[in-house]
Short mmCIF file of C-alpha atoms in Angstrom, two decimals:
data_model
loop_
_atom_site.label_atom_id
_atom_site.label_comp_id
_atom_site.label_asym_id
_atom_site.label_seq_id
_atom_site.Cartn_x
_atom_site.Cartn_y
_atom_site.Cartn_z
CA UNK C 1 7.33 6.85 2.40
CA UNK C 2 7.43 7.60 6.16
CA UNK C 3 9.62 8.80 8.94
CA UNK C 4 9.59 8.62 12.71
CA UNK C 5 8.82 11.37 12.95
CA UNK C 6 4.87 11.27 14.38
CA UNK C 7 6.26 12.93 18.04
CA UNK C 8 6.67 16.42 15.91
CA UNK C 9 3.20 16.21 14.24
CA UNK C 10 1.14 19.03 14.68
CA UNK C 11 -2.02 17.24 14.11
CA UNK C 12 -3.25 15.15 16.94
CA UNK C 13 -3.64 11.26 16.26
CA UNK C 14 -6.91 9.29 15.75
CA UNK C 15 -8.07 6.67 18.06
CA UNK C 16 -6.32 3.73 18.08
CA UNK C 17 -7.50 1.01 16.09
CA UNK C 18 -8.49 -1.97 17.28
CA UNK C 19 -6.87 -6.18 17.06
CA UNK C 20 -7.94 -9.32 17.83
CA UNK C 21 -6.99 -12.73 17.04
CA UNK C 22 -5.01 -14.55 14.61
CA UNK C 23 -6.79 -15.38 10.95
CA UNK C 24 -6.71 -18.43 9.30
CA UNK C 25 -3.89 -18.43 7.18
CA UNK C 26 -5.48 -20.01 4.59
CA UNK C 27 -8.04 -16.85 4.28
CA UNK C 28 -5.70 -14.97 2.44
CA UNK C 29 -6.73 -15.87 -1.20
CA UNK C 30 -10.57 -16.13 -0.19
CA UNK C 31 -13.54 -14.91 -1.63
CA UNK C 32 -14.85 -11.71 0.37
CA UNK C 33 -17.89 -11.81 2.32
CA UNK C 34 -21.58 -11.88 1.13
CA UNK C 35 -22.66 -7.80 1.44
CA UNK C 36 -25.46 -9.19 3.94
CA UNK C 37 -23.39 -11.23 6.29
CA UNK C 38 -22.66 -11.02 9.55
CA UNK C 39 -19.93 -8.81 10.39
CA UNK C 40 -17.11 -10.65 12.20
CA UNK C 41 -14.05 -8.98 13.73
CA UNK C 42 -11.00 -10.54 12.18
CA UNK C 43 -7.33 -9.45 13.24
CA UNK C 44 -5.37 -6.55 12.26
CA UNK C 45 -1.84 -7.84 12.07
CA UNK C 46 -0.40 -4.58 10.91
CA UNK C 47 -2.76 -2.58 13.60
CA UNK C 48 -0.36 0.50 15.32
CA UNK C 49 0.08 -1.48 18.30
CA UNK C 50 2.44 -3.44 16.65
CA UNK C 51 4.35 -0.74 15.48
CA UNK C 52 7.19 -1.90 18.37
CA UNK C 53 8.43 -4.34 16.40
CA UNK C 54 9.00 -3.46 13.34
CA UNK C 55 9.48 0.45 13.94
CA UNK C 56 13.11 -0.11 14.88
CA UNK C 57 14.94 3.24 16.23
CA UNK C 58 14.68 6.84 15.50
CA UNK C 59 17.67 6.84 13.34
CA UNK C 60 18.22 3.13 11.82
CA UNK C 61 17.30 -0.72 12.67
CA UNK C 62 18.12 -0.73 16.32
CA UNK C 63 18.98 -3.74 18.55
CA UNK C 64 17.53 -6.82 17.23
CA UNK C 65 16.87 -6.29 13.99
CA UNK C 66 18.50 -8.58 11.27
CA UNK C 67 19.96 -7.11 7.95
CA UNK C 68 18.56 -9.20 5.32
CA UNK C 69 19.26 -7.20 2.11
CA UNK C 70 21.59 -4.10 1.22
CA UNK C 71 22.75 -2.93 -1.89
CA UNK C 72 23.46 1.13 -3.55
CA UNK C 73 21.06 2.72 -5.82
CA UNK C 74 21.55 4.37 -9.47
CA UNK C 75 18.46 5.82 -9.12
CA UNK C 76 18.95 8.90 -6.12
CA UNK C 77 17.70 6.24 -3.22
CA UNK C 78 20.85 5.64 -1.99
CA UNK C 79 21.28 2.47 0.00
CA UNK C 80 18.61 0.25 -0.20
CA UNK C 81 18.52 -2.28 2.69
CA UNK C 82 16.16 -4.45 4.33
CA UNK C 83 16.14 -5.30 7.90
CA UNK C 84 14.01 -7.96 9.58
CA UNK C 85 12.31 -8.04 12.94
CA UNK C 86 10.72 -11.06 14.69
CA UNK C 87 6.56 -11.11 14.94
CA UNK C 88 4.46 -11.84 17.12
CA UNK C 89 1.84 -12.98 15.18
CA UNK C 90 0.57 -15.27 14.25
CA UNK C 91 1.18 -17.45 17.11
CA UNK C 92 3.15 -20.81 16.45
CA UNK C 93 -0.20 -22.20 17.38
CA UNK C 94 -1.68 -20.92 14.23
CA UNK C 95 0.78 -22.25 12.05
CA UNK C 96 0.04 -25.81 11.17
CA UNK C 97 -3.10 -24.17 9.75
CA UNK C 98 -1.30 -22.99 6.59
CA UNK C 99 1.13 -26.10 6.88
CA UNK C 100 -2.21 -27.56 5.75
CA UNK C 101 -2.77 -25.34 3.02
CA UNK C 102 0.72 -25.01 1.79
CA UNK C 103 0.32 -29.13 1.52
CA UNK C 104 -3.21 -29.01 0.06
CA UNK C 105 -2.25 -26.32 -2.59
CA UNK C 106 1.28 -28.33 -3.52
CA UNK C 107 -1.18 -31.64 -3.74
CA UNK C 108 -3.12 -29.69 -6.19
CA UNK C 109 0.23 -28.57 -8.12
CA UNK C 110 1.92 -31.96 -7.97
CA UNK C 111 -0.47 -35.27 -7.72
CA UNK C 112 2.41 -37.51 -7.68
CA UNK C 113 4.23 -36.35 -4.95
CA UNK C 114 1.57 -35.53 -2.94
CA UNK C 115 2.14 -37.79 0.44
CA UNK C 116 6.58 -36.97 -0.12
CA UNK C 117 6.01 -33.39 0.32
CA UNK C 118 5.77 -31.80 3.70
CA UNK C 119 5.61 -28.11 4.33
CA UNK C 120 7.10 -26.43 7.63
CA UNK C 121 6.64 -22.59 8.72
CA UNK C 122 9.95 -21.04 10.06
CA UNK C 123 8.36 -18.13 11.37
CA UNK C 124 6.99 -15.10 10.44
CA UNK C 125 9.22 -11.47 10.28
CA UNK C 126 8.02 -7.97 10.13
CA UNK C 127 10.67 -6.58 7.03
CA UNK C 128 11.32 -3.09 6.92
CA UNK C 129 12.59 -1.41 3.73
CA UNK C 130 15.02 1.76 4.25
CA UNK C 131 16.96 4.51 2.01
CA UNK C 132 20.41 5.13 3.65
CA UNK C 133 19.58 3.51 6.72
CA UNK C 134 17.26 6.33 7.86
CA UNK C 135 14.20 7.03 5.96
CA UNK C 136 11.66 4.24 6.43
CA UNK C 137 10.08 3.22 2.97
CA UNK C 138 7.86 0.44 3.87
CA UNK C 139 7.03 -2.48 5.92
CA UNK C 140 5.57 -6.08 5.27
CA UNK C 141 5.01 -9.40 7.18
CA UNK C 142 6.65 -12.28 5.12
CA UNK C 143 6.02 -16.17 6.10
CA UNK C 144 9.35 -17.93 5.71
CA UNK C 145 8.62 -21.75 5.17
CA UNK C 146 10.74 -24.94 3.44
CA UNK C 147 9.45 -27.73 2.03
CA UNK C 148 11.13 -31.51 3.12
CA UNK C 149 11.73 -32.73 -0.29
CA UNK C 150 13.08 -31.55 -3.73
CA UNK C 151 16.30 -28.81 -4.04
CA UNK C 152 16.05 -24.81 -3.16
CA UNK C 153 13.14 -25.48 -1.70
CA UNK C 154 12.66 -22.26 0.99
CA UNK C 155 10.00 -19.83 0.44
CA UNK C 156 9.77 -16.46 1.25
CA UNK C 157 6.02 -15.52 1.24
CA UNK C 158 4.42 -11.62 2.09
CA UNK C 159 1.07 -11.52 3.94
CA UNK C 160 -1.04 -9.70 1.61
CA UNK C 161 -4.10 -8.87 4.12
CA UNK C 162 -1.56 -6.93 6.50
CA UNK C 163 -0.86 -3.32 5.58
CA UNK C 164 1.19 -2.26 8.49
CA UNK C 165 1.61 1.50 7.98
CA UNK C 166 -1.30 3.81 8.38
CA UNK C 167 -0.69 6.11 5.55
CA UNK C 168 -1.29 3.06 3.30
CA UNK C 169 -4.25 2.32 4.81
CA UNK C 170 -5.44 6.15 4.60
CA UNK C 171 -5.26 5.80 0.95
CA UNK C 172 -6.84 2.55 0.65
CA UNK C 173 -9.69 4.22 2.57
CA UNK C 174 -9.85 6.89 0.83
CA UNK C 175 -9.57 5.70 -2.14
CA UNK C 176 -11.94 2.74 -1.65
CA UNK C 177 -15.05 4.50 -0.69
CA UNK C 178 -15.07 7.24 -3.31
CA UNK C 179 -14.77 5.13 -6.07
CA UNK C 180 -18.49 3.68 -5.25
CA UNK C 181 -19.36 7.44 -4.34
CA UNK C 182 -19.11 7.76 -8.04
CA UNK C 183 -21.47 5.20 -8.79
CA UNK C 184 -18.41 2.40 -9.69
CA UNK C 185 -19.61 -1.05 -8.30
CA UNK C 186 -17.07 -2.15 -6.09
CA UNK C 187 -18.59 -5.45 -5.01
CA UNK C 188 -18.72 -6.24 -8.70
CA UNK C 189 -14.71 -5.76 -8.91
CA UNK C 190 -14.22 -7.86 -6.00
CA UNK C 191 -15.59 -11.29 -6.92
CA UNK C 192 -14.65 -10.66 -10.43
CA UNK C 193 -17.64 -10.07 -12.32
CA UNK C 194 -16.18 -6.51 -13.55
CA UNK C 195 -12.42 -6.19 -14.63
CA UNK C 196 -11.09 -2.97 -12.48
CA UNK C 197 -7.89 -1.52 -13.48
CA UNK C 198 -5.43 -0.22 -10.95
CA UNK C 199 -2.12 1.99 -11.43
CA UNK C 200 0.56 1.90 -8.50
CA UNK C 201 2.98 4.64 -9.27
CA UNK C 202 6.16 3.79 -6.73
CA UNK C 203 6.63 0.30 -5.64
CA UNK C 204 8.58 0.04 -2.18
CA UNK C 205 7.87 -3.33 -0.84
CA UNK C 206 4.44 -4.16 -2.73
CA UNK C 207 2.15 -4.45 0.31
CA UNK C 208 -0.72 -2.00 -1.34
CA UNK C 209 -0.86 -3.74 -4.45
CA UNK C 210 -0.64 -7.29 -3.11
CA UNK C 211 -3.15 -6.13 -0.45
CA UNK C 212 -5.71 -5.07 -3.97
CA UNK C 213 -4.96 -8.09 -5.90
CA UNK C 214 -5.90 -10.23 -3.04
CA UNK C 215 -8.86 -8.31 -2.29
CA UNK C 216 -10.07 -7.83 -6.06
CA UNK C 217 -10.40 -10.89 -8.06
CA UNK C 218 -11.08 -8.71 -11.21
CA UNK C 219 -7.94 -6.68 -10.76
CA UNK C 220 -5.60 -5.62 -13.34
CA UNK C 221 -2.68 -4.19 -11.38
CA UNK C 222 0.63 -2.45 -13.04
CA UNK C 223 2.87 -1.09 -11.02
CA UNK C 224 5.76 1.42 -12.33
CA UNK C 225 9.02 1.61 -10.04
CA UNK C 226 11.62 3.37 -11.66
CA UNK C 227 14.88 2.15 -9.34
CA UNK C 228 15.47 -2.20 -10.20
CA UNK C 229 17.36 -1.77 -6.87
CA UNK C 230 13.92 -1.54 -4.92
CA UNK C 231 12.45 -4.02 -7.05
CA UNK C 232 15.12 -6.85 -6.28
CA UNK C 233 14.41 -5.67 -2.30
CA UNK C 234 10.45 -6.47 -2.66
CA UNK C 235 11.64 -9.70 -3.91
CA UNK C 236 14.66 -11.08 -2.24
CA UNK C 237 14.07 -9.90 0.91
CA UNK C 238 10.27 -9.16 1.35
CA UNK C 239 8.29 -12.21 -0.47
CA UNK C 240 7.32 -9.95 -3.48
CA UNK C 241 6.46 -12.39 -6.32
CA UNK C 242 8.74 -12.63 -8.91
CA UNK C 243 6.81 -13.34 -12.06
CA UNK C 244 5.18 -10.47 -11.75
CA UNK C 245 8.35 -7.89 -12.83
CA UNK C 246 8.92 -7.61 -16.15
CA UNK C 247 12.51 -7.54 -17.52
CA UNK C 248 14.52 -7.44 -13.87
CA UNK C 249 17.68 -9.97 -13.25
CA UNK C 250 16.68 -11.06 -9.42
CA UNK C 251 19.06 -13.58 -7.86
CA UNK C 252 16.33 -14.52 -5.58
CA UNK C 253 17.14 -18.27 -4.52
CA UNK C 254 13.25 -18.93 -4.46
CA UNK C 255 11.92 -22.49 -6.18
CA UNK C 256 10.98 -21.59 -9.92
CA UNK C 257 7.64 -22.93 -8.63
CA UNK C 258 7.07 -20.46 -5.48
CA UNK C 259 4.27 -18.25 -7.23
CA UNK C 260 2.31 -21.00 -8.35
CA UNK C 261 2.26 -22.47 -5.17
CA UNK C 262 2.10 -19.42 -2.62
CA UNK C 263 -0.40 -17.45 -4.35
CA UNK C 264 -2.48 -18.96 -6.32
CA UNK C 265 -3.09 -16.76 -8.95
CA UNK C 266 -2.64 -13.39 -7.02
CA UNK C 267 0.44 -12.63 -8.77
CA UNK C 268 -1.40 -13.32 -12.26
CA UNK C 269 -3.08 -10.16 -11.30
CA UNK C 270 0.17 -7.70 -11.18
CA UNK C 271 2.15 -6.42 -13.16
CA UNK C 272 5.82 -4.53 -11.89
CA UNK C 273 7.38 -2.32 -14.87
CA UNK C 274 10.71 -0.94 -14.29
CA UNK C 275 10.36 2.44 -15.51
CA UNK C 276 9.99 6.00 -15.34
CA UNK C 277 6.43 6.84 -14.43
CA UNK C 278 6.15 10.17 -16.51
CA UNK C 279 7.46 7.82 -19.72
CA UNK C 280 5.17 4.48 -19.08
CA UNK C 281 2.05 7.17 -19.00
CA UNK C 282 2.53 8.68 -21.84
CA UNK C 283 3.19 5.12 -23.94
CA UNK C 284 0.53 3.36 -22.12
CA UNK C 285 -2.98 2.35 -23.01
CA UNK C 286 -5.15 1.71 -20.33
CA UNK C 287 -7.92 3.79 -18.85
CA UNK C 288 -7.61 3.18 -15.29
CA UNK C 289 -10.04 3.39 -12.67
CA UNK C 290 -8.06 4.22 -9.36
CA UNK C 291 -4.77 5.15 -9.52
CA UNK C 292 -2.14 4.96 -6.30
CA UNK C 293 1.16 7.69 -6.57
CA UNK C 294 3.55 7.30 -3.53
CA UNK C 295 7.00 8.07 -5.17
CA UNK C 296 9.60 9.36 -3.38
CA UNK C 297 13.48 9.14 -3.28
CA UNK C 298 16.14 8.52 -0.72
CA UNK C 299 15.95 12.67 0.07
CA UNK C 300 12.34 12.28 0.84
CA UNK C 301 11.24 14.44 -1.91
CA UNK C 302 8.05 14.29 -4.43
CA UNK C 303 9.22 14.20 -7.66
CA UNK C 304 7.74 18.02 -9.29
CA UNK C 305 7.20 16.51 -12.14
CA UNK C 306 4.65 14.22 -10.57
CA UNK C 307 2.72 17.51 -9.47
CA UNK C 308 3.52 19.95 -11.82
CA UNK C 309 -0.02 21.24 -13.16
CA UNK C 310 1.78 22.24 -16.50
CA UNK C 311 4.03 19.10 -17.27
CA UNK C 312 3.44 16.34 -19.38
CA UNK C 313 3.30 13.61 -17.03
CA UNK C 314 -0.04 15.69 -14.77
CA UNK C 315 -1.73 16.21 -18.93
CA UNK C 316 -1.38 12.55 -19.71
CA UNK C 317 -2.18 11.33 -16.14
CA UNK C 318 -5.50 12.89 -16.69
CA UNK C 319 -6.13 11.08 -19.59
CA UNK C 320 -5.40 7.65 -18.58
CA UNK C 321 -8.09 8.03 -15.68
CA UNK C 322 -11.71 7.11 -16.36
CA UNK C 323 -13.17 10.23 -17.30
CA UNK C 324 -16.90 9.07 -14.61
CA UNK C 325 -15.04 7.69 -11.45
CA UNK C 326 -11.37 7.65 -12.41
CA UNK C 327 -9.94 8.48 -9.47
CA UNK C 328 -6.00 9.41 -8.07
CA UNK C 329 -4.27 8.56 -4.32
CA UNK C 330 -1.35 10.81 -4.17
CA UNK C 331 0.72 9.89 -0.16
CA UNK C 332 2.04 13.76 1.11
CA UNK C 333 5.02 13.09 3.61
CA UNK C 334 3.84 15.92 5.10
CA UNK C 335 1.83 16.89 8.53
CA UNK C 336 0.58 19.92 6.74
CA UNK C 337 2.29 23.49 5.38
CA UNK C 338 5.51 25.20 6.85
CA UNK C 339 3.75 27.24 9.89
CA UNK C 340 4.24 30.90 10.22
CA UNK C 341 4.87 30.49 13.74
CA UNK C 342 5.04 27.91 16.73
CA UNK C 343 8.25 26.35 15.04
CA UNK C 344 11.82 27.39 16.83
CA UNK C 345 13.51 26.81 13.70
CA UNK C 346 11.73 26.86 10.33
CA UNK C 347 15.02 25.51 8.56
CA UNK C 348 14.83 22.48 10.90
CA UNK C 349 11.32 21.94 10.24
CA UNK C 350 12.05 22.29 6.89
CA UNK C 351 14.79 19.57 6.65
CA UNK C 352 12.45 17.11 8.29
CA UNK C 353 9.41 17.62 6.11
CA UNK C 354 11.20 18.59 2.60
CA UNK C 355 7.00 17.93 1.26
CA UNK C 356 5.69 20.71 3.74
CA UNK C 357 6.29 24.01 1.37
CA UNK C 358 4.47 22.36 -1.63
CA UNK C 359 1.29 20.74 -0.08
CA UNK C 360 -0.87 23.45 -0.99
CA UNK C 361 0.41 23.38 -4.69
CA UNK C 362 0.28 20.37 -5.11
CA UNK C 363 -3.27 20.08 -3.99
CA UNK C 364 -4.47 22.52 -6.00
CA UNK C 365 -2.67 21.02 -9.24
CA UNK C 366 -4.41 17.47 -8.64
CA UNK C 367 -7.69 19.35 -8.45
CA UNK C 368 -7.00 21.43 -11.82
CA UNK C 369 -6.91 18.41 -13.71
CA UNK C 370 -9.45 16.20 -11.86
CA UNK C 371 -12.19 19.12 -10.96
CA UNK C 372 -12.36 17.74 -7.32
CA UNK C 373 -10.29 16.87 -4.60
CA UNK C 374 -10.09 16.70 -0.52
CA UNK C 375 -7.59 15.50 2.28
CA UNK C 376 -7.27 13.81 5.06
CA UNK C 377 -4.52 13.44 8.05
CA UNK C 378 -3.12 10.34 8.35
CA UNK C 379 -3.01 9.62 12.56
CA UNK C 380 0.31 8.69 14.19
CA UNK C 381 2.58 9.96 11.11
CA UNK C 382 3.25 13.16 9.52
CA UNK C 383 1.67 11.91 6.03
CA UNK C 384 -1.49 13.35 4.34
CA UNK C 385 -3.38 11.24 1.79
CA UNK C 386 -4.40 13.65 -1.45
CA UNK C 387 -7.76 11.82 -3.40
CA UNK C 388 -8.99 13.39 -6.72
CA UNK C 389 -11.61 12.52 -8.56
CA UNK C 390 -13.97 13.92 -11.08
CA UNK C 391 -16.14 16.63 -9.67
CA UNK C 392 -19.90 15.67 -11.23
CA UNK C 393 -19.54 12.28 -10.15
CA UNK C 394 -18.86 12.65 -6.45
CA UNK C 395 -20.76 16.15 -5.77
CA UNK C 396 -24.11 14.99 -7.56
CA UNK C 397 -26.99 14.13 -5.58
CA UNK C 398 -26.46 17.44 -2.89
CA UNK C 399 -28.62 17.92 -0.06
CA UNK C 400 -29.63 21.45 0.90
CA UNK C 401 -29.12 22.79 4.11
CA UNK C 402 -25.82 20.78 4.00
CA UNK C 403 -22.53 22.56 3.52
CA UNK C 404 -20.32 21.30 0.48
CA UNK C 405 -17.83 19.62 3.14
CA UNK C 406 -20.02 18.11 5.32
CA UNK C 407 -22.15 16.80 2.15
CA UNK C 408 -18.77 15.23 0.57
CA UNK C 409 -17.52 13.50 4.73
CA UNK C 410 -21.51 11.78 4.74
CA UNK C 411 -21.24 10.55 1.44
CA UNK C 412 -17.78 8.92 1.85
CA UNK C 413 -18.59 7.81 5.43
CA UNK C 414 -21.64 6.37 3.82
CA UNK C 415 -20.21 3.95 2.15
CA UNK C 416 -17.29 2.86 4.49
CA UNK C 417 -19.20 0.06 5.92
CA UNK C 418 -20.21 -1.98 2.67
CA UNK C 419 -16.58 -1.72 1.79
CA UNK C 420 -15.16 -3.22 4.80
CA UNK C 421 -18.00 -6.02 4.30
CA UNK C 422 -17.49 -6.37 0.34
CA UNK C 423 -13.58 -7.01 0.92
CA UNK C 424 -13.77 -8.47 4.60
CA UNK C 425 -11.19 -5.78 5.63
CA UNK C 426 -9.17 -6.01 9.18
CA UNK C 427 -9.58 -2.41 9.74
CA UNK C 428 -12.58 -0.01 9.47
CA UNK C 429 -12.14 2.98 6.79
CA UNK C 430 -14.13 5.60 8.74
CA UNK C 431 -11.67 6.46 11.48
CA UNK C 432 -9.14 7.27 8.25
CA UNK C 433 -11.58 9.03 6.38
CA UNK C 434 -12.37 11.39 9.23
CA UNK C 435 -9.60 12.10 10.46
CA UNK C 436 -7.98 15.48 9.58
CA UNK C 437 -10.47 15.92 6.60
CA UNK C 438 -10.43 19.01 4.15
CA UNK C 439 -11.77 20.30 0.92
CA UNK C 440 -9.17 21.09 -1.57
CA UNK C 441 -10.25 25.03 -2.52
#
């Protein structure tokens, strides 16, 4: 969840990150790179200077943006819609690249017709997810290519190596380098020697857990979204692959074949349930070891029972995480607390940031049940990005003469460099790690 609203943050922003040019298309289901190789800068595609085109106006779309999917929630979002904005990248010189590998993968699938088929790329869209035309839920690249032969045959692919908003790449960071703080072997989960088991708790467009699946090869991914409404959107309008849901009527007009053939067993990975989150974790039986929360409605408000230290759904939660390195990713739309002063009109403030009065509570209730947790600031947007883990893991190993903050920030900036080389990532975790960071007391 996000809002334009990164003018009226308190906190300053972070340095800008850095972009560069196009990737190979065909990159986006490789293996990541050796831990000793040579670094090599790779683009960004969903760095903050692209935020022009797809950010659309304060209040809605704005001029030049494309609706591409609209239909009313049952489920307190409201209207869901899509709208779609041209990109810029890749270039139309960098397209015959995954022409190649569109052809080469459809060779693969169908011998036969191997020299009929041709693939052509239509261009590639930044799609932007909204409730009621307002509040900005997510945003994804999606390729849009046919292919020459054969009936229904346009496909409607997302890029899973761009995340284009920087709260989800706060909590990818964050989340990413305190898992091997706790001794888990993340290079292990990433070329698939070791299973790793992932919960996504709100579903929006699907970028953060296409973005894992394609970066873990021994991913288990489920994903609970409770509204079908926002499901359908991921996959109509925002190349979300279908197989993946369980028990959702889609009238997406994609070839029965499109998953087989875009992703190459990505989507084999993920799993989207339609459900309540405080029901699916009390019924389900997996132990997971990093779990992703970022659930809110079309009023921009955190669910309490998702944070309420006494409920059921905070009990069970803590018993479905690993009880070593288990740890939880909670998104706060939220630059920080209500302030006692330097606000001309707390009710306004308020109304903007419905999150800001609970921040502190529901910090503390993520750290009752998981013995540690910190914060950081997410740069550009009024969102914080809550991590919780167990306590013993992460704090062991403490260096005297070292305060218990500064201890925690050097062991998670320690490790932010062999996780952008383990899963070749096109943006370095340290500048979101930094940024705004705070012990939960």
């Amino acid at each position: 969840m996000l809002r334009a609203a990164a003018a009226r943050c308190t906190r300053g922003a972070a340095r800008r990150l850095s972009s560069s040019a196009a990737a190979a298309a065909e990159t986006v289901a490789a293996s990541p790179a050796a831990a000793g190789a040579p670094k090599r800068p790779s683009l960004d595609e969903g760095d903050w200077s692209y935020h022009r085109e797809w950010w659309g106006e304060e209040d809605g779309p704005g001029e030049g943006a494309q609706t591409v999917f609209r239909r009313h929630s049952e489920c307190g979002n409201g209207v869901v819609s899509v709208s779609a904005y041209p990109a810029s990248h890749p270039a139309s010189e960098h397209w015959p690249a995954m022409e190649r590998w569109l052809q080469e993968r459809n060779a693969r699938l169908y011998p036969e017709s191997a020299g009929a088929d041709q693939f052509k790329i239509l261009g590639y869209q930044w799609r932007v997810m909204r409730f009621n035309d307002h509040t900005r839920q997510s945003t994804a690249k999606v390729m849009t290519c046919y292919r020459t032969s054969g009936q229904r045959s346009l496909f409607l692919m997302q890029q899973p190596h761009v995340l284009a908003v920087p709260y989800v790449k706060s909590m990818v960071s964050a989340a990413l380098t305190t898992l091997p703080c706790s001794s888990y072997d993340l290079p292990e989960a990433a070329s698939g020697q070791d299973n790793m088991k992932i919960l996504c708790i709100g579903h929006g467009g699907g970028s953060l857990p296409l973005f894992l699946a394609s970066k873990f090869r021994g991913a288990s991914i489920h994903i609970v979204e409770i509204d079908p409404v926002v499901a359908s959107a991921s996959i109509e309008a925002m190349g979300f692959p279908k197989s993946s849901v369980k028990d959702l009527s889609s009238e997406s007009m994609l070839p029965a074949d499109a998953d087989d053939l875009l992703w190459g067993g990505i989507h084999d990975r993920i799993s989207l349930h339609i459900a309540d989150a405080e029901d699916f974790i009390a019924s389900d039986s997996n132990q997971y070891d990093l779990v992703f929360i970022d659930a809110y409605n079309g009023d921009d408000i955190f669910p309490r029972k998702l944070w309420d230290a006494e409920g059921t759904f905070m009990k069970n939660l803590e018993k479905k995480v690993h009880p070593v390195h288990g740890t939880v990713v909670v998104n706060l739309h939220s630059d920080s607390e209500l302030p006692d002063s330097g606000v001309e009109s707390v009710a306004e403030f308020q109304s903007i940031l419905p999150m800001g009065k609970h921040v502190s509570r529901v910090c503390r209730a993520y750290k009752e049940h998981f013995g540690f947790a910190f914060t950081t600031a997410v740069p550009w947007l009024c969102n914080i990005t809550l991590v919780a883990c167990r306590d013993k893991a992460i704090a062991s190993g403490r260096r005297l003469g070292l305060s218990h903050r500064d201890f925690i920030l050097g062991k998670l900036l320690s490790k932010s460099d062999m996780v952008e080389r383990a899963l070749g990532l096109p943006f370095p975790c340290l500048a979101y790690i930094k940024n705004g960071f705070r012990l939960v007391e």
